[in-house]
CSV table of C-alpha atoms and ligand atoms in Angstrom, one decimal:
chain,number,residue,atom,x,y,z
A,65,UNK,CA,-1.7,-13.5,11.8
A,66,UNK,CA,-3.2,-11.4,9.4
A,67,UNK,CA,0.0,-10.0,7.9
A,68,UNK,CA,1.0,-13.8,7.8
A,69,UNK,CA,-2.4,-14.6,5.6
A,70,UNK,CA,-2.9,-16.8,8.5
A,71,UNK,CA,-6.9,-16.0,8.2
A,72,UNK,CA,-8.9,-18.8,9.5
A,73,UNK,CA,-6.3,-18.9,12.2
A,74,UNK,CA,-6.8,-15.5,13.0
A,75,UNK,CA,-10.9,-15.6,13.0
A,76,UNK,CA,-11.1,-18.8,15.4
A,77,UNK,CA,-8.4,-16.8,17.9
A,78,UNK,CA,-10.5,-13.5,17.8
A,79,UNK,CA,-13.7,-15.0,17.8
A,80,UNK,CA,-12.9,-17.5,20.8
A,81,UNK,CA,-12.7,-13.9,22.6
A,82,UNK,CA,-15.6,-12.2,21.6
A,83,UNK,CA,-18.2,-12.7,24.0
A,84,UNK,CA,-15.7,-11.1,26.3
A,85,UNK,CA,-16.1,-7.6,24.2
A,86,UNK,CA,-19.7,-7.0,25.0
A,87,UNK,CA,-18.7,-4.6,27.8
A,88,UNK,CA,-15.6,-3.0,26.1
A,89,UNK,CA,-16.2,0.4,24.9
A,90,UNK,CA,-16.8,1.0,20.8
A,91,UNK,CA,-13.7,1.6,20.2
A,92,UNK,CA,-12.1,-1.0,21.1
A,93,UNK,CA,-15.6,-3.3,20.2
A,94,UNK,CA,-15.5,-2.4,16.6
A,95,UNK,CA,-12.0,-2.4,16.3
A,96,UNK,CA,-11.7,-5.8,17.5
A,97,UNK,CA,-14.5,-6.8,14.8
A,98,UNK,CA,-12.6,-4.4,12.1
A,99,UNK,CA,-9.8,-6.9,12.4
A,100,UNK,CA,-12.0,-10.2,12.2
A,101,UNK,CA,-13.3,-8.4,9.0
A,102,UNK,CA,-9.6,-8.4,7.7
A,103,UNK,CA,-9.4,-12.0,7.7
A,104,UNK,CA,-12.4,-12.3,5.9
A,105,UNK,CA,-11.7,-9.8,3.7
A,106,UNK,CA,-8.3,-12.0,3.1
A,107,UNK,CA,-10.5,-15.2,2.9
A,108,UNK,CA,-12.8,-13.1,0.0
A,109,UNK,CA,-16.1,-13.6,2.5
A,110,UNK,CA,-17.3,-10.4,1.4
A,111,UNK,CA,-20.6,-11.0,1.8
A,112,UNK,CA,-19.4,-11.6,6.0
A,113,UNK,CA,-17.5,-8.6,5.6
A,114,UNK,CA,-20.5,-6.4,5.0
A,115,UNK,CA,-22.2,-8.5,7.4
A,116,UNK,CA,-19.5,-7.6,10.4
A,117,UNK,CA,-19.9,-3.5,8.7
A,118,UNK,CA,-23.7,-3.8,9.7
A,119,UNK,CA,-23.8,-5.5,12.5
A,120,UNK,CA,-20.5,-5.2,14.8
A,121,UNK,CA,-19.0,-2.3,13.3
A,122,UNK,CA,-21.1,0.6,12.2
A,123,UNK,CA,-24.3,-0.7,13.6
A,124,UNK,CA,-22.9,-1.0,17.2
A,125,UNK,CA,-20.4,2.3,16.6
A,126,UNK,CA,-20.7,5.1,18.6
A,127,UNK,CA,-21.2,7.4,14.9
A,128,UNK,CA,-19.5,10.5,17.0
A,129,UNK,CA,-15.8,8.6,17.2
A,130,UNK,CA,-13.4,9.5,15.1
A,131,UNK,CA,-11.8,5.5,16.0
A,132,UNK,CA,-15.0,4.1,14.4
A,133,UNK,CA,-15.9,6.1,11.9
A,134,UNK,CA,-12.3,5.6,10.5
A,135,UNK,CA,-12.7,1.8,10.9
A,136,UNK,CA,-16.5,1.6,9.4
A,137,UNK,CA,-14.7,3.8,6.3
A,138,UNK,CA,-11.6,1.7,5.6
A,139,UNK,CA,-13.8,-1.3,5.6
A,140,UNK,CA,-16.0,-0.1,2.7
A,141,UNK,CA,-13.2,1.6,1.1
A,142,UNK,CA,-11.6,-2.1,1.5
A,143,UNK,CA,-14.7,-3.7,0.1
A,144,UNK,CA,-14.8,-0.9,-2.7
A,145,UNK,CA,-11.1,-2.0,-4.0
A,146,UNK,CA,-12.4,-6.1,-4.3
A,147,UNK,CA,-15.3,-4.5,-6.4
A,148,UNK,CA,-17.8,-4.9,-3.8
A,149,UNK,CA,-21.4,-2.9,-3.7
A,150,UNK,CA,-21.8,-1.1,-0.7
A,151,UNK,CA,-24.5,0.6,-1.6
A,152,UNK,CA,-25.5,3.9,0.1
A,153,UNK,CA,-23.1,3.2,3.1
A,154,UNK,CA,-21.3,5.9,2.2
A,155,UNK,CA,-24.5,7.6,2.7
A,156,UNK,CA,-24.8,6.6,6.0
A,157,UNK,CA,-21.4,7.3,7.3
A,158,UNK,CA,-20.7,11.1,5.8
A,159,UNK,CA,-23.2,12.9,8.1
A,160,UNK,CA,-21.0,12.4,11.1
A,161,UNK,CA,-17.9,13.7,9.8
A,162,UNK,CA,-19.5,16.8,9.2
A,163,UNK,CA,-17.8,17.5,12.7
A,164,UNK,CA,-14.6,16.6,12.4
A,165,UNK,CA,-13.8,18.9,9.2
A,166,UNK,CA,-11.9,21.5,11.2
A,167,UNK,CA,-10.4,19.0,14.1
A,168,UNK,CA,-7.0,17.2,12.4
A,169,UNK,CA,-6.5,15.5,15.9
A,170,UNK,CA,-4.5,12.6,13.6
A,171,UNK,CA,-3.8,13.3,9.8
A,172,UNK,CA,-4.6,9.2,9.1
A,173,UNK,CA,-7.9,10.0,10.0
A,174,UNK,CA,-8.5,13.2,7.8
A,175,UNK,CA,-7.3,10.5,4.9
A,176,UNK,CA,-10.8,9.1,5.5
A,177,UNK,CA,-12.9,11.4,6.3
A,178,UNK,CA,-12.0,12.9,2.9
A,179,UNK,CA,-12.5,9.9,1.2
A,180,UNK,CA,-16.0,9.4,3.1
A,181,UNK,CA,-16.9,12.9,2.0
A,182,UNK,CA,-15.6,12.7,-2.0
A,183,UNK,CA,-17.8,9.1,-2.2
A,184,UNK,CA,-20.9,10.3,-0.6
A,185,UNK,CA,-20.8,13.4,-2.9
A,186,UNK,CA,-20.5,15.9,-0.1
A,187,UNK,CA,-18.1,18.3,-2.5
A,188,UNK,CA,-18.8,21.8,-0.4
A,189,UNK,CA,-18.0,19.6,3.1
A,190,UNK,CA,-15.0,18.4,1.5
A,191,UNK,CA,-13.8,21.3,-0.1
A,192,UNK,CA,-13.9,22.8,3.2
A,193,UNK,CA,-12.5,20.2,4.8
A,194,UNK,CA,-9.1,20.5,2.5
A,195,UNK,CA,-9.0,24.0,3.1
A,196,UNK,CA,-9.1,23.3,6.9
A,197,UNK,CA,-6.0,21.3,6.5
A,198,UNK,CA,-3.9,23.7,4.7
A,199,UNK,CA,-5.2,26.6,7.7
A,200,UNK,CA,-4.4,24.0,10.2
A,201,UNK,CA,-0.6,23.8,8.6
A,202,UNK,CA,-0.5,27.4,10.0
A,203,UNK,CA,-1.1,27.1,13.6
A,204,UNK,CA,1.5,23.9,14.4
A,205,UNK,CA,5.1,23.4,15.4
A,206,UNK,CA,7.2,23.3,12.5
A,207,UNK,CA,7.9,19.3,12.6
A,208,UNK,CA,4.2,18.6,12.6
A,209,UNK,CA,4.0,21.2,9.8
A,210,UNK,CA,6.2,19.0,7.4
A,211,UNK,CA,4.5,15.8,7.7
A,212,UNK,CA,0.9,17.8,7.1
A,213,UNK,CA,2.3,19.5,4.1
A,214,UNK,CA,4.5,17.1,2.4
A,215,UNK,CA,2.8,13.7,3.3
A,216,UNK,CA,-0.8,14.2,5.0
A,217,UNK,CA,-2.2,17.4,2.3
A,218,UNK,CA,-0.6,15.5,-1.1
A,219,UNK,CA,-2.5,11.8,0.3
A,220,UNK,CA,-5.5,13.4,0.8
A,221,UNK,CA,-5.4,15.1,-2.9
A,222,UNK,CA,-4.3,11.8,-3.7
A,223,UNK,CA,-7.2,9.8,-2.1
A,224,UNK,CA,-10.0,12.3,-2.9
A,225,UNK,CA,-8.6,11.9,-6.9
A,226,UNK,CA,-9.4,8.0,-6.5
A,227,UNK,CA,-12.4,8.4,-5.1
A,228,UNK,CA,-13.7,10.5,-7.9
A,229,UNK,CA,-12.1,8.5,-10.5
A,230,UNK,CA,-9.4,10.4,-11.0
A,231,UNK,CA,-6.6,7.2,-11.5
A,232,UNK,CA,-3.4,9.7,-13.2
A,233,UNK,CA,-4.2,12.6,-10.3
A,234,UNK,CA,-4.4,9.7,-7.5
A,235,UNK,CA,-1.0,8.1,-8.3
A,236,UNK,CA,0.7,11.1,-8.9
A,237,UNK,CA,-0.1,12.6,-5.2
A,238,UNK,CA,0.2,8.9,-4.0
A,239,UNK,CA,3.3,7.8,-5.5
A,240,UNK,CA,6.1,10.2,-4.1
A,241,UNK,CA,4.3,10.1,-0.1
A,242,UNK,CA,3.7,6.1,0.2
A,243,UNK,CA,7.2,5.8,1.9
A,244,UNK,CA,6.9,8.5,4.3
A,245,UNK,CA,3.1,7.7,5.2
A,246,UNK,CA,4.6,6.7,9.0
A,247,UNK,CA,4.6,10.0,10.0
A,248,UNK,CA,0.8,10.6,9.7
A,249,UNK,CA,-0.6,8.0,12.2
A,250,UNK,CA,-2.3,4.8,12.3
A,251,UNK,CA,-1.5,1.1,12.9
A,252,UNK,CA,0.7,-0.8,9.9
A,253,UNK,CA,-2.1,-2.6,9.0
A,254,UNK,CA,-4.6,0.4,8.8
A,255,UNK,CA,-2.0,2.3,6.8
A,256,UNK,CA,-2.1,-0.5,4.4
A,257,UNK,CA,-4.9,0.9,2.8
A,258,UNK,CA,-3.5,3.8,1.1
A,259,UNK,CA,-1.1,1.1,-0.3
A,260,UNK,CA,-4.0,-0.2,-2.0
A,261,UNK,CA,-5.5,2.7,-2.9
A,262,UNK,CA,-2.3,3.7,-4.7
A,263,UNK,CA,-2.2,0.2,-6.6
A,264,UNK,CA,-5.9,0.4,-7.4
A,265,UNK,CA,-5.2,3.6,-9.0
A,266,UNK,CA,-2.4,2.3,-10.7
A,267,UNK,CA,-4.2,-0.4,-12.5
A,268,UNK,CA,-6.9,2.0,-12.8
A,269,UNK,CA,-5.0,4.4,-14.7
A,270,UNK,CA,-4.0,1.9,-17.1
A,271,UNK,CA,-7.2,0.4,-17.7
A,272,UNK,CA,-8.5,4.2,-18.7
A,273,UNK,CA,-5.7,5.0,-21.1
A,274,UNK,CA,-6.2,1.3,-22.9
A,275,UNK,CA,-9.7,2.2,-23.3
A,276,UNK,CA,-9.3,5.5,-24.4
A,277,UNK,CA,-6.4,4.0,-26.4
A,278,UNK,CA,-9.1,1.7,-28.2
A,279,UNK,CA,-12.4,4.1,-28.3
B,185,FE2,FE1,-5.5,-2.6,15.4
């Protein structure tokens, strides 16, 4: 439904269901809300959006899983690209990923953690971080190895250039990796994201050179 823009379709099926989540774990909880946050991300209900952040996704999150920190991240990264405020949710998120720096259990996931880190200003944790991916390159099979270095390392120097407003960096890393970003993990519709993050940076990068073009 939501790949078919059927939003309000797609909030009145999930929602008829959601007084069955309260016992579900947070994973599947606040991944079941992530998605009734894409529709109304779709429907431009942003203010809901940061509503369903606060109260059914990072509010109710357990803040050690990597499932919802990812989620609670891609939401405000989401938000972010419609030129939302988040405020200091970036804040609130980044102290939990301290522990996952060194892990690289799914390489989609280190694409947001980095992010998280770059946004909340965290530069020695995320310098450490990117490190820890190239290290971890070292100690796995070979196939594995390929995907880290030629798709997962080049989107995350390609996601932490967006988030510090470096547009020409950010496509450049982005551009030749969008096709092959399969390989690193993740649903179709969380991958998504980097597609946006990639056409953000396009326009991005256009909108800087025109203004430096007329400065
Ligand atoms: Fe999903």
């Amino acid at each position: 439904m939501e790949t078919q823009e059927r939003a309000d379709e797609g909030i009145a099926w999930m929602e008829s269901f959601a007084d069955t989540w309260e016992n579900c774990n947070s994973m599947l909880y606040t991944h079941n809300w992530w998605h009734i946050a894409l529709y109304y991300l779709q429907l431009e209900n942003y203010q809901k959006v940061l509503e369903l952040h606060d109260t059914h996704i990072w509010e109710y999150a357990n803040k050690q899983s990597p499932k919802d920190q990812v989620g609670a991240i891609s939401l405000l990264l989401r938000l972010e690209l419609r030129g939302v405020d988040v405020k200091n949710r970036w804040q609130d998120i980044s102290p939990y990923i301290y522990s996952r720096i060194n892990e690289h259990a799914l390489p989609f996931q280190d694409l947001h953690y980095v992010y998280a880190l770059a946004k909340a200003g965290h530069h020695d944790w995320l310098n450490q971080m990117l490190q820890s991916m190239q290290y971890h390159t070292l100690s796995i099979n070979p196939f594995l190895r390929r995907s880290w270095i030629e798709v997962a390392i080049p989107a995350a120097r390609g996601m932490v250039a967006h988030a510090k407003g470096d547009f020409n960096t950010s496509v450049a890393e982005l551009k030749p990796v969008l096709s092959r970003l399969h390989e690193i993990g993740g649903s179709h519709a969380q991958r998504v994201l980097f597609g946006q993050v990639y056409q953000d940076a396009v326009l991005s990068a256009q909108k800087q050179s025109w203004n430096y073009a007329v400065s």
